[in-house]
CSV table of C-alpha atoms in Angstrom, one decimal:
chain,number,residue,atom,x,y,z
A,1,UNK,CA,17.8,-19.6,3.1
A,2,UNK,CA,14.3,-18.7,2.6
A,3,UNK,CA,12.0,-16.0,4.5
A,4,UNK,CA,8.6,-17.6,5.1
A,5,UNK,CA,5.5,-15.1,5.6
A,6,UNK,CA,3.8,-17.2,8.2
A,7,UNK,CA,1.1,-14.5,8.7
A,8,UNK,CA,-0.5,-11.3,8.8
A,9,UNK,CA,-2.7,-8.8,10.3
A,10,UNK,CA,-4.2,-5.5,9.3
A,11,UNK,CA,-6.7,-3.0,11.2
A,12,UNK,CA,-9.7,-1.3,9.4
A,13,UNK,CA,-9.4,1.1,7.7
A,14,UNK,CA,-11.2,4.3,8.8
A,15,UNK,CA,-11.6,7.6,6.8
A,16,UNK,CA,-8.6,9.7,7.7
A,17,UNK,CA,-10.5,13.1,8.8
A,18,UNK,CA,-12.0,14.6,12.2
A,19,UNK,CA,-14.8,12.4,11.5
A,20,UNK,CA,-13.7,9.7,10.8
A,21,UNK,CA,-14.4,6.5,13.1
A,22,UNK,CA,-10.6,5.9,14.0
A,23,UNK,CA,-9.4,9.8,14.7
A,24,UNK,CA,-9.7,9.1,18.3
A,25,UNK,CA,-7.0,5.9,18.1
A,26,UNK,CA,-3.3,6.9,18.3
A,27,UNK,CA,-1.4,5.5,15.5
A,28,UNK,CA,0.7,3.6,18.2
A,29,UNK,CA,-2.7,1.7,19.1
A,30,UNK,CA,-3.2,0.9,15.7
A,31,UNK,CA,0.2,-1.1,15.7
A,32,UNK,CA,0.2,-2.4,18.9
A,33,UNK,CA,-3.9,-3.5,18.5
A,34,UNK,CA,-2.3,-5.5,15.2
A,35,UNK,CA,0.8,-6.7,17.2
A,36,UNK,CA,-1.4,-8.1,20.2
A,37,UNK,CA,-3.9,-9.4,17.1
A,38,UNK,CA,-0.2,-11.8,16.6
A,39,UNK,CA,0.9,-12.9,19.5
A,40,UNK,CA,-2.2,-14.2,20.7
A,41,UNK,CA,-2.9,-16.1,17.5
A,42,UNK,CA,0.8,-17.8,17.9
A,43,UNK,CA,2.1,-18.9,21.2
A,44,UNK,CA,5.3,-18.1,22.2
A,45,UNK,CA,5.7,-15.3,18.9
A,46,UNK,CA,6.0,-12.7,21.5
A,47,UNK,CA,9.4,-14.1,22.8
A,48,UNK,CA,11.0,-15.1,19.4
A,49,UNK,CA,10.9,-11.9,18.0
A,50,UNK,CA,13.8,-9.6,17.5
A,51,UNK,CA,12.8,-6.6,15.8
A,52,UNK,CA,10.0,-4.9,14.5
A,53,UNK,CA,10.2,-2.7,11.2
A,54,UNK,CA,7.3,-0.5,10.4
A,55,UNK,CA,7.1,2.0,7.4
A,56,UNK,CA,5.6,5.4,8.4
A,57,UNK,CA,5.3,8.5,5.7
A,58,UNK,CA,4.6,11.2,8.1
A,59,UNK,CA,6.8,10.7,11.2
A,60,UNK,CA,6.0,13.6,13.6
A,61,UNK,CA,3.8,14.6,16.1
A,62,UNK,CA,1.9,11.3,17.4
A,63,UNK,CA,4.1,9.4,14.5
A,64,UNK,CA,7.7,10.7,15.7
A,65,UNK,CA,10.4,9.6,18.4
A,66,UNK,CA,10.3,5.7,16.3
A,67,UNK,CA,6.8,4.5,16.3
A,68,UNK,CA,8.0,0.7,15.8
A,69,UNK,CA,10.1,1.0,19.0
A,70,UNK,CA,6.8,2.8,20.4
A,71,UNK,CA,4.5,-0.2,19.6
A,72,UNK,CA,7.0,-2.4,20.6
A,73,UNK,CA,7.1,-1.4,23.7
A,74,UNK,CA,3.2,-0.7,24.1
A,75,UNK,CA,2.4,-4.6,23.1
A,76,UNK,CA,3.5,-6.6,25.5
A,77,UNK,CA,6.1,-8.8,23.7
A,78,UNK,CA,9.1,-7.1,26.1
A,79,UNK,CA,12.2,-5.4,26.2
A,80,UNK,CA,13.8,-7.3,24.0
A,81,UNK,CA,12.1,-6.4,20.9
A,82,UNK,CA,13.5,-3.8,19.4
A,83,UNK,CA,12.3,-1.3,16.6
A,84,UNK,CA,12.9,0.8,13.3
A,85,UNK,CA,10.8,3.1,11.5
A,86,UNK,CA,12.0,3.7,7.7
A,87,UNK,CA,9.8,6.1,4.9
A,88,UNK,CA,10.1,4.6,1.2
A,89,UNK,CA,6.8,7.0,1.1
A,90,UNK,CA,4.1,5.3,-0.3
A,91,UNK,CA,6.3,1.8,-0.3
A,92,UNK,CA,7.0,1.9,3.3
A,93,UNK,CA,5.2,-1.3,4.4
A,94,UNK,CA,6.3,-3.1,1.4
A,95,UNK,CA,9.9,-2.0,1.9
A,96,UNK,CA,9.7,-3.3,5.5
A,97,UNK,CA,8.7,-6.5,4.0
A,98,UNK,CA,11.6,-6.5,2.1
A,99,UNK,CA,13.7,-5.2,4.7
A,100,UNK,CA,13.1,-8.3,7.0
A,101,UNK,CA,13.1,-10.6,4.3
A,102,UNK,CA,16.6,-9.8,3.5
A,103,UNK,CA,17.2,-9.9,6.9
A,104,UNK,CA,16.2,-13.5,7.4
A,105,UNK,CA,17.5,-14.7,4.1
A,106,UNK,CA,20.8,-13.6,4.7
A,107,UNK,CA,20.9,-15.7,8.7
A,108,UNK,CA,21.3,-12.2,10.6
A,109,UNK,CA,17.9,-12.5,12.0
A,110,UNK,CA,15.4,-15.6,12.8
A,111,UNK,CA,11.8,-14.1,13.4
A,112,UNK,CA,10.9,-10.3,12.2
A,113,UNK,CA,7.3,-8.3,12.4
A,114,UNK,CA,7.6,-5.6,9.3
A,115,UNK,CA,4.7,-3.6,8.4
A,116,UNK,CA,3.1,0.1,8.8
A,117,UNK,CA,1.2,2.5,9.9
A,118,UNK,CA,-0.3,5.8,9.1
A,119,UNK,CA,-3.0,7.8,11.3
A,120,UNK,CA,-4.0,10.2,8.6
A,121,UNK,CA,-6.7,11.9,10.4
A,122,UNK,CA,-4.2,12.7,13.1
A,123,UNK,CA,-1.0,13.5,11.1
A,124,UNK,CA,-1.9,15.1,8.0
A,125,UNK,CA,-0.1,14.2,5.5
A,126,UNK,CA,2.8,16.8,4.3
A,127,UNK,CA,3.2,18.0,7.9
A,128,UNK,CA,6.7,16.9,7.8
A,129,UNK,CA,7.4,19.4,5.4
A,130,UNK,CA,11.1,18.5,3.4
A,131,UNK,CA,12.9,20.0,0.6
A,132,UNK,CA,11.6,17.5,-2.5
A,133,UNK,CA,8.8,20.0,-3.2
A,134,UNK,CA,9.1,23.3,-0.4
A,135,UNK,CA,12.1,24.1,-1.1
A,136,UNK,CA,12.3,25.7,-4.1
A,137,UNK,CA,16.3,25.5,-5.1
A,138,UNK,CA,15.3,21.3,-5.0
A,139,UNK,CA,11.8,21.2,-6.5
A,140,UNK,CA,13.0,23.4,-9.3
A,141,UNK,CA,16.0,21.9,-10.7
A,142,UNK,CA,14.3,18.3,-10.3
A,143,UNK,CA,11.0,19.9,-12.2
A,144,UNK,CA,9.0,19.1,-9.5
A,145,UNK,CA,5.2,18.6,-9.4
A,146,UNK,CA,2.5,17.4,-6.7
A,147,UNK,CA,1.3,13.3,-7.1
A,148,UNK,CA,-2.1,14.6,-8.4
A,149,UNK,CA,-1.0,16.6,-11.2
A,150,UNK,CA,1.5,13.7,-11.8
A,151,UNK,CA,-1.3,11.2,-12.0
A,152,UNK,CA,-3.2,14.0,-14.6
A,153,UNK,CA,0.2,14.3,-16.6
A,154,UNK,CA,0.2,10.4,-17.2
A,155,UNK,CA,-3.8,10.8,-17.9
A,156,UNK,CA,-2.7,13.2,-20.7
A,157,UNK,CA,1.0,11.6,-21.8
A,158,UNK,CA,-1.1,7.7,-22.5
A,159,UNK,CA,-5.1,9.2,-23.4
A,160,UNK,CA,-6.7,8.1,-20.1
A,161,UNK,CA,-10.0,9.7,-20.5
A,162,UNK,CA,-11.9,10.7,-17.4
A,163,UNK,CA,-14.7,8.9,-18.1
A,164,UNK,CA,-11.4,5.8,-18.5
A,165,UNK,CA,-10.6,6.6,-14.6
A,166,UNK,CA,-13.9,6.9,-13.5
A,167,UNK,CA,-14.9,3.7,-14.8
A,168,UNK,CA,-12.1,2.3,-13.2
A,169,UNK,CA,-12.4,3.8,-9.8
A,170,UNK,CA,-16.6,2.4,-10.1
A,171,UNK,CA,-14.9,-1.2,-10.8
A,172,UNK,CA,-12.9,-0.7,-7.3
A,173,UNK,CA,-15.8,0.2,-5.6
A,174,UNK,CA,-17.7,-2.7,-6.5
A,175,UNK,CA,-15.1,-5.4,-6.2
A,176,UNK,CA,-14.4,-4.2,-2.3
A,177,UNK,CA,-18.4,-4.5,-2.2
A,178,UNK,CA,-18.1,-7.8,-3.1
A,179,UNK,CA,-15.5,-8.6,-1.0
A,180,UNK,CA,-16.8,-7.4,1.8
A,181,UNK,CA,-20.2,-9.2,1.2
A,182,UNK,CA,-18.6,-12.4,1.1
A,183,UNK,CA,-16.1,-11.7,4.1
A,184,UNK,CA,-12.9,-12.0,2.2
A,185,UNK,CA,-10.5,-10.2,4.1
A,186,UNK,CA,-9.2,-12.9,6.4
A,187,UNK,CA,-6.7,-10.9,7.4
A,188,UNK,CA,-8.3,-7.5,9.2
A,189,UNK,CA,-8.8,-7.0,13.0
A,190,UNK,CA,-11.8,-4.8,14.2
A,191,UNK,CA,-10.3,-1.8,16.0
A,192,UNK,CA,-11.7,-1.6,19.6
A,193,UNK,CA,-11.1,1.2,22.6
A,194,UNK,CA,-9.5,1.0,25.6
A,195,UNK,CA,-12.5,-0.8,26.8
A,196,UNK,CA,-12.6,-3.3,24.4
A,197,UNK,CA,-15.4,-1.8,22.8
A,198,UNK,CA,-15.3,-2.2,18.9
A,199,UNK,CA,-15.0,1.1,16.9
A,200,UNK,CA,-15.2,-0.1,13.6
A,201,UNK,CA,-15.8,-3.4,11.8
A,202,UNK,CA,-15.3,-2.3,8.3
A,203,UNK,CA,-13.5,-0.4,6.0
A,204,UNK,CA,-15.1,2.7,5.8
A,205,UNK,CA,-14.3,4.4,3.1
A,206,UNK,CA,-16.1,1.9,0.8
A,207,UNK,CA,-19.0,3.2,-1.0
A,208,UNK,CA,-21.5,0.9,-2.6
A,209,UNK,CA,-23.8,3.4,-3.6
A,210,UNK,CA,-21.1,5.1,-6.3
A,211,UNK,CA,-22.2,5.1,-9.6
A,212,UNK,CA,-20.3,5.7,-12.6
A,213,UNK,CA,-22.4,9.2,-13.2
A,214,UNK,CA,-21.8,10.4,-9.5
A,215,UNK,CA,-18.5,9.9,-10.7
A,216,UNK,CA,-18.3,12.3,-13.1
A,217,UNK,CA,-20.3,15.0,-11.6
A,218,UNK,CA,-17.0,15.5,-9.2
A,219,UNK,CA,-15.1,18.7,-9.9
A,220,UNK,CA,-11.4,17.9,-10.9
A,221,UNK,CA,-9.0,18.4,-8.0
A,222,UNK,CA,-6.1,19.3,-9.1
A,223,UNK,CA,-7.4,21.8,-12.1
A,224,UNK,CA,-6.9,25.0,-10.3
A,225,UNK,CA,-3.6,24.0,-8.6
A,226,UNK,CA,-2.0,22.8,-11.7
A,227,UNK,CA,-2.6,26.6,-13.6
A,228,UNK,CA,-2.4,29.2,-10.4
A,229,UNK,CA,0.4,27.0,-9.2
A,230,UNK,CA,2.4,27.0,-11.9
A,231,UNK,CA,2.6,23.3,-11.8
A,232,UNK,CA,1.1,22.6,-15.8
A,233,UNK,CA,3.4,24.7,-16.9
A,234,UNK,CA,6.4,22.5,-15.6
A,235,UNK,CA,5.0,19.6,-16.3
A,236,UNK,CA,4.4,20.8,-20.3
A,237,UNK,CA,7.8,22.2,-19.8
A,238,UNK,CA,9.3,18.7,-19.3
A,239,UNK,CA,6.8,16.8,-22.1
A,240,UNK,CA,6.8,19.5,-24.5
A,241,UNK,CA,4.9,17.2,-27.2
A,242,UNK,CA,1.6,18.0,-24.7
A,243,UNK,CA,-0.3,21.2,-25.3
A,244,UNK,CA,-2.2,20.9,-22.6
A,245,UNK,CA,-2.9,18.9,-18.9
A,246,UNK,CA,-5.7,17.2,-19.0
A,247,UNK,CA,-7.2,17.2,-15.6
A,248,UNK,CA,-9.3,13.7,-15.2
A,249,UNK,CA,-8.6,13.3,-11.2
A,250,UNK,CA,-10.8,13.6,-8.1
A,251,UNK,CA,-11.6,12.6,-4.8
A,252,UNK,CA,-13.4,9.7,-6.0
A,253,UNK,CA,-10.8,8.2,-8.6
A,254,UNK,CA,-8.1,9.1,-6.3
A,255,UNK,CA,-6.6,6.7,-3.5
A,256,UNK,CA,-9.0,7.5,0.0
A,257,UNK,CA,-7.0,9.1,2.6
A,258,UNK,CA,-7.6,6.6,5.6
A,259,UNK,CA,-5.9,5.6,9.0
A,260,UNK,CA,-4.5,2.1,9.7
A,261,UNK,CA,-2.0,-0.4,10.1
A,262,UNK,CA,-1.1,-3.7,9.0
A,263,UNK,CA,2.4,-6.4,9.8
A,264,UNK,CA,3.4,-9.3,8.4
A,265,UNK,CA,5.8,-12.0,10.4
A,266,UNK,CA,8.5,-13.0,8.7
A,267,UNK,CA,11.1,-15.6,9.8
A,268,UNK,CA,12.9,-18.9,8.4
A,269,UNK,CA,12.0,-22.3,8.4
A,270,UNK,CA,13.4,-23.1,11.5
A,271,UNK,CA,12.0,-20.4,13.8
A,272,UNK,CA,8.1,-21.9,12.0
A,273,UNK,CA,9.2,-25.7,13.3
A,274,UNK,CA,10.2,-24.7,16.8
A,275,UNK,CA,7.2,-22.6,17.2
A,276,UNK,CA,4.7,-25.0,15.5
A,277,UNK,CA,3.9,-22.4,12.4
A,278,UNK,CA,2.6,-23.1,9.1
A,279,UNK,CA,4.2,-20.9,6.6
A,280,UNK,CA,1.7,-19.0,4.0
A,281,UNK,CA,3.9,-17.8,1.7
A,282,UNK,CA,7.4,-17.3,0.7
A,283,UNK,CA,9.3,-14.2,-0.8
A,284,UNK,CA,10.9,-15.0,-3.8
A,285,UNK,CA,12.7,-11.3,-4.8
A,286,UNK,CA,11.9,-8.1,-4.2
A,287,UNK,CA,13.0,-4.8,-6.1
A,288,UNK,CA,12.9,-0.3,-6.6
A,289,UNK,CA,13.1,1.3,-9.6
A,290,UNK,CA,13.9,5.0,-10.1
A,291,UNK,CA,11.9,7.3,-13.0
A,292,UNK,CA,11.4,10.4,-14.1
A,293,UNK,CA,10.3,12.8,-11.1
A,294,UNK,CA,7.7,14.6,-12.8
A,295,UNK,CA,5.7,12.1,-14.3
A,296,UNK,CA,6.6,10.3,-10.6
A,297,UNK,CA,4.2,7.6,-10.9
A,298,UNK,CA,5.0,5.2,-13.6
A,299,UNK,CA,7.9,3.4,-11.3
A,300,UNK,CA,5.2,0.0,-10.8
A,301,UNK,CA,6.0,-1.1,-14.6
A,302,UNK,CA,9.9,-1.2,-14.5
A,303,UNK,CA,9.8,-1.9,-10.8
A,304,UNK,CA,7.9,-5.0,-11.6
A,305,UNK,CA,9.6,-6.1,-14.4
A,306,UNK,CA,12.9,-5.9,-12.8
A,307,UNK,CA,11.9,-8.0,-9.8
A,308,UNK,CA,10.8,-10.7,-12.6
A,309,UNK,CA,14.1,-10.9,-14.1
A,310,UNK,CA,15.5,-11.6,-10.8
A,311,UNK,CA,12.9,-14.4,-10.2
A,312,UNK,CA,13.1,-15.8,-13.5
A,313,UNK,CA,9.3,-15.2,-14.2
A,314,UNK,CA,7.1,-13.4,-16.7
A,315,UNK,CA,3.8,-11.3,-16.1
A,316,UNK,CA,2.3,-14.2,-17.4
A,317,UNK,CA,3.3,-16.6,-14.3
A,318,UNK,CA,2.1,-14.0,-12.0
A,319,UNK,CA,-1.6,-15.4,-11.0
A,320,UNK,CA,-2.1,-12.0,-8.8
A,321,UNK,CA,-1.4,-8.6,-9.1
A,322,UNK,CA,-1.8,-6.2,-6.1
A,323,UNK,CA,-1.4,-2.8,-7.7
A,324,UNK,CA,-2.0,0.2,-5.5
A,325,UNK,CA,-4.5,2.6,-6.5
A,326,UNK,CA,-2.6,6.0,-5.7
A,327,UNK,CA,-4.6,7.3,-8.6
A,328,UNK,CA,-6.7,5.2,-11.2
A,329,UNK,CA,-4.1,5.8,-14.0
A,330,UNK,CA,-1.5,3.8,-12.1
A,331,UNK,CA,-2.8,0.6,-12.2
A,332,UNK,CA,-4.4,1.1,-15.9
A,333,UNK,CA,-1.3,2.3,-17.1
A,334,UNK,CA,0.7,-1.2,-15.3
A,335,UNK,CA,-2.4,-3.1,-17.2
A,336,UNK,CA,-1.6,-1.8,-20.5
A,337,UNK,CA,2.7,-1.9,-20.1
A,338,UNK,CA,2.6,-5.5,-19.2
A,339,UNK,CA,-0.4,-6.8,-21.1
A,340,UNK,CA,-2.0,-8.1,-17.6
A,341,UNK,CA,-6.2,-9.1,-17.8
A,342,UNK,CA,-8.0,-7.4,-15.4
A,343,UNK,CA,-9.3,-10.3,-13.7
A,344,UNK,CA,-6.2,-10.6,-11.9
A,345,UNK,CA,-5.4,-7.0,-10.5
A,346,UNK,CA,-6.6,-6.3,-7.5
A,347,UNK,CA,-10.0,-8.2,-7.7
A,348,UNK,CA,-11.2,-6.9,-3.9
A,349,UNK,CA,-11.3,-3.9,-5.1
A,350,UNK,CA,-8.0,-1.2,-4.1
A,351,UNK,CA,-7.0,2.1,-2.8
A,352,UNK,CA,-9.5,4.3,-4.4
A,353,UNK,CA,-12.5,2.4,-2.7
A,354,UNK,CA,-10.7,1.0,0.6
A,355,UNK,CA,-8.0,3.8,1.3
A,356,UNK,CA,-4.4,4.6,1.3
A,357,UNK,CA,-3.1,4.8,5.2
A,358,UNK,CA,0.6,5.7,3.3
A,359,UNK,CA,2.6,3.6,5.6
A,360,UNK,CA,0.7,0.4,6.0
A,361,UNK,CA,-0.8,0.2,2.6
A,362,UNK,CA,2.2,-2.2,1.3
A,363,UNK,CA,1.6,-4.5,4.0
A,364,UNK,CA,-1.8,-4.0,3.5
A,365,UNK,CA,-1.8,-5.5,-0.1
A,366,UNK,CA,0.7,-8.2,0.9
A,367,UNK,CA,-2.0,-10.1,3.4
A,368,UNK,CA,-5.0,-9.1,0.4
A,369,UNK,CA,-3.0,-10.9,-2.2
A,370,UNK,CA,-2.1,-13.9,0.2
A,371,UNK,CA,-5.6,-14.6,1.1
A,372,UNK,CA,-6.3,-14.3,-2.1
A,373,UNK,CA,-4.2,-16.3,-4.0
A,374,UNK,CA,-5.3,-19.1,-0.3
A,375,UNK,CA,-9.2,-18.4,-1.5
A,376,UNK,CA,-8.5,-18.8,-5.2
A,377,UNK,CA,-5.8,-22.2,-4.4
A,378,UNK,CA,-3.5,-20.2,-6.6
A,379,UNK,CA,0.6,-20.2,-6.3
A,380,UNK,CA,2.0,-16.7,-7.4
A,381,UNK,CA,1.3,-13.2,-6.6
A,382,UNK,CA,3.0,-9.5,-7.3
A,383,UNK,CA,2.7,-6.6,-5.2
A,384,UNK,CA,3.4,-3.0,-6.6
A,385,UNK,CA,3.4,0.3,-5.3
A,386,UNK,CA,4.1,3.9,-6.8
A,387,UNK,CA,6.3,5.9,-4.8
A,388,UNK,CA,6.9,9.6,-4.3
A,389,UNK,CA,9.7,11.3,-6.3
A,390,UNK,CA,9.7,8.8,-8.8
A,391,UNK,CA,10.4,5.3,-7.5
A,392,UNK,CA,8.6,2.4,-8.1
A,393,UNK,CA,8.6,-1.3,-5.7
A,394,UNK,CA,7.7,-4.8,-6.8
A,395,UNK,CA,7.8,-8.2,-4.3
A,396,UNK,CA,7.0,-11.6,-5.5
A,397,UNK,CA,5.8,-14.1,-3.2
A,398,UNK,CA,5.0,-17.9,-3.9
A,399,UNK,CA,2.8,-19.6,-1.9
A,400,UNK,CA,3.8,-22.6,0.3
């Protein structure tokens, strides 16, 4: 049986601090503005529904007590619907595509919404707390080490220059100012009050003015934490052949931290004919991969490659690539493993320029790449995510 992707809907995305245009917006409105977005595009979605999977990083405060049952609830579709909030970290939403997909494939479910959502500005992130890096019997052992001075390890491990990531993070900039110009993202929903009055229209994080010198007038961020914390030192500990961390990371070649939500609906072929839908695209395999801990962030490459074995495929069927933009190294370093031309990773620009709401941002890419692949009348697409601790995901979808 096959699970069909028969739409999807994702917020703006607004700068994830107490100025930001969105910080007044629970995180629960932001899925349930996205969930109303559906059910008024689809007649009759509301009712066929069963369950609602959303991936959330941070789940406390305003983000605790099972957001996805929350929303549920808040939008209107009824009791019925239940709810589940799971945290792959930064692969929650594309886990919860997953999730449902295997959920439909298998016949234990018809018609699924899976997504995420993350209110940054709101719930910072780390507020959670957890052992993988505060407590120090865990973080020790496993030679543990914050994502930025991961991202700078990888920088110094493969010879990513800083003017390499700046470069890069300049090239993101300017594709999402593209997009945008030419109203590409089919797929985002202004965010509006209780009043109906609209909020924002736009991602807001993108910056059109950055230049590739601006770029590298930015101090490094993770410099000071990486010597007074102790945190070089582990990481030189565990790749001994480095003498040094090279520190090429900042704000601006780092993923934005942003607030928003995104679903995809997900169901079989049945479900679509009795409620008239027209499928977009179909899920062809879907996989995680475990690495090394310290280095954290090279999971995309093997993540990817194993999900191609499973679907038969090379890199080079792939038309597509959605690679999320955590840091800049993480797509270049993808580019250069798998031998992929730029012109086909994330062309609208990624992460660094439009934002990184942790929960949603698998979901996110998965309605980018399938209004892409729809604009460009091309058939295959990959989405990949670097996860916390070490993982790596990878979905293939073919569209119908």
């Amino acid at each position: 049986m096959e699970a069909y992707i028969y739409d999807t809907v994702r917020t703006v995305r607004g700068k994830g601090n107490k100025k930001g245009a969105l910080v007044g917006v629970t995180p629960t409105e932001l899925a349930t503005q996205c969930l109303q977005e559906l059910s008024s595009k689809h007649e009759g979605v509301a009712s066929e529904v069963e369950d609602i999977i959303l991936g959330c990083v941070t789940q406390v405060m305003d983000q605790g007590a099972n957001i996805a049952k929350t929303a549920a609830q808040q939008s209107g579709y009824g009791d019925h619907v239940c709810g589940v909030t799971l945290n792959r970290f930064c692969g929650s939403g594309l886990e919860a595509i997953n999730q449902a997909s295997a959920y439909i494939k298998s016949g234990f479910s018809q018609l699924i919404v899976a997504g995420g959502v993350e209110s940054m500005s709101r719930v910072k992130m780390g507020s959670d707390g957890g052992a993988l890096l505060m407590d120090p019997s865990v973080a020790m052992p496993g030679h543990a080490i914050p994502q930025g001075i991961s991202a700078d390890l990888i920088a110094s491990k493969y010879g990513y220059s800083r003017n390499d990531v700046d470069e890069f993070a300049y090239d993101s900039q300017m594709k999402a100012v593209a997009a945008e110009q030419d109203g590409r993202f089919k797929s985002r929903i202004d965010v509006k009050d209780i009043n109906g009055i609209t909020l924002l229209d736009r991602d807001e994080n993108v910056r059109a003015q950055t230049t590739v010198e601006a770029l590298g007038g930015l101090q490094p961020s993770f410099a000071m934490m990486g010597e007074m914390g102790g945190f070089d030192a582990v990481a030189i500990d565990r790749y001994p052949e480095l003498a040094e961390i090279n520190h090429v990371h900042h704000a601006g070649n780092s993923s934005a931290i942003v607030d928003g939500s995104a679903i995809a609906l997900i169901g079989n072929k049945e479900i679509g004919e009795k409620l008239g839908l027209k499928p977009r695209a179909i899920v062809k395999g879907a996989a995680v991969y475990g690495t090394d801990p310290t280095i954290m962030l090279t999971g995309p490459t093997p993540a990817s490659e194993k999900v191609l074995k499973q679907v038969g495929m090379n890199a080079s069927d792939i038309d597509l690539f959605e690679i999320n933009e955590a840091f800049a190294v993480v797509p270049m370093l993808m580019r250069d493993n798998m031998k992929i031309p730029m012109d086909k990773i994330n062309v609208n620009g990624g992460a660094i320029a439009l934002g990184h709401p942790l929960g949603a941002t698998g979901c996110i890419l998965m309605g980018t790449l399938i209004d892409e692949l729809e604009r460009q009348d091309k058939q295959t697409g990959l989405v990949t995510l670097c996860i916390g601790g070490g993982m790596g995901i990878a979905t293939v979808i073919e569209r119908v």
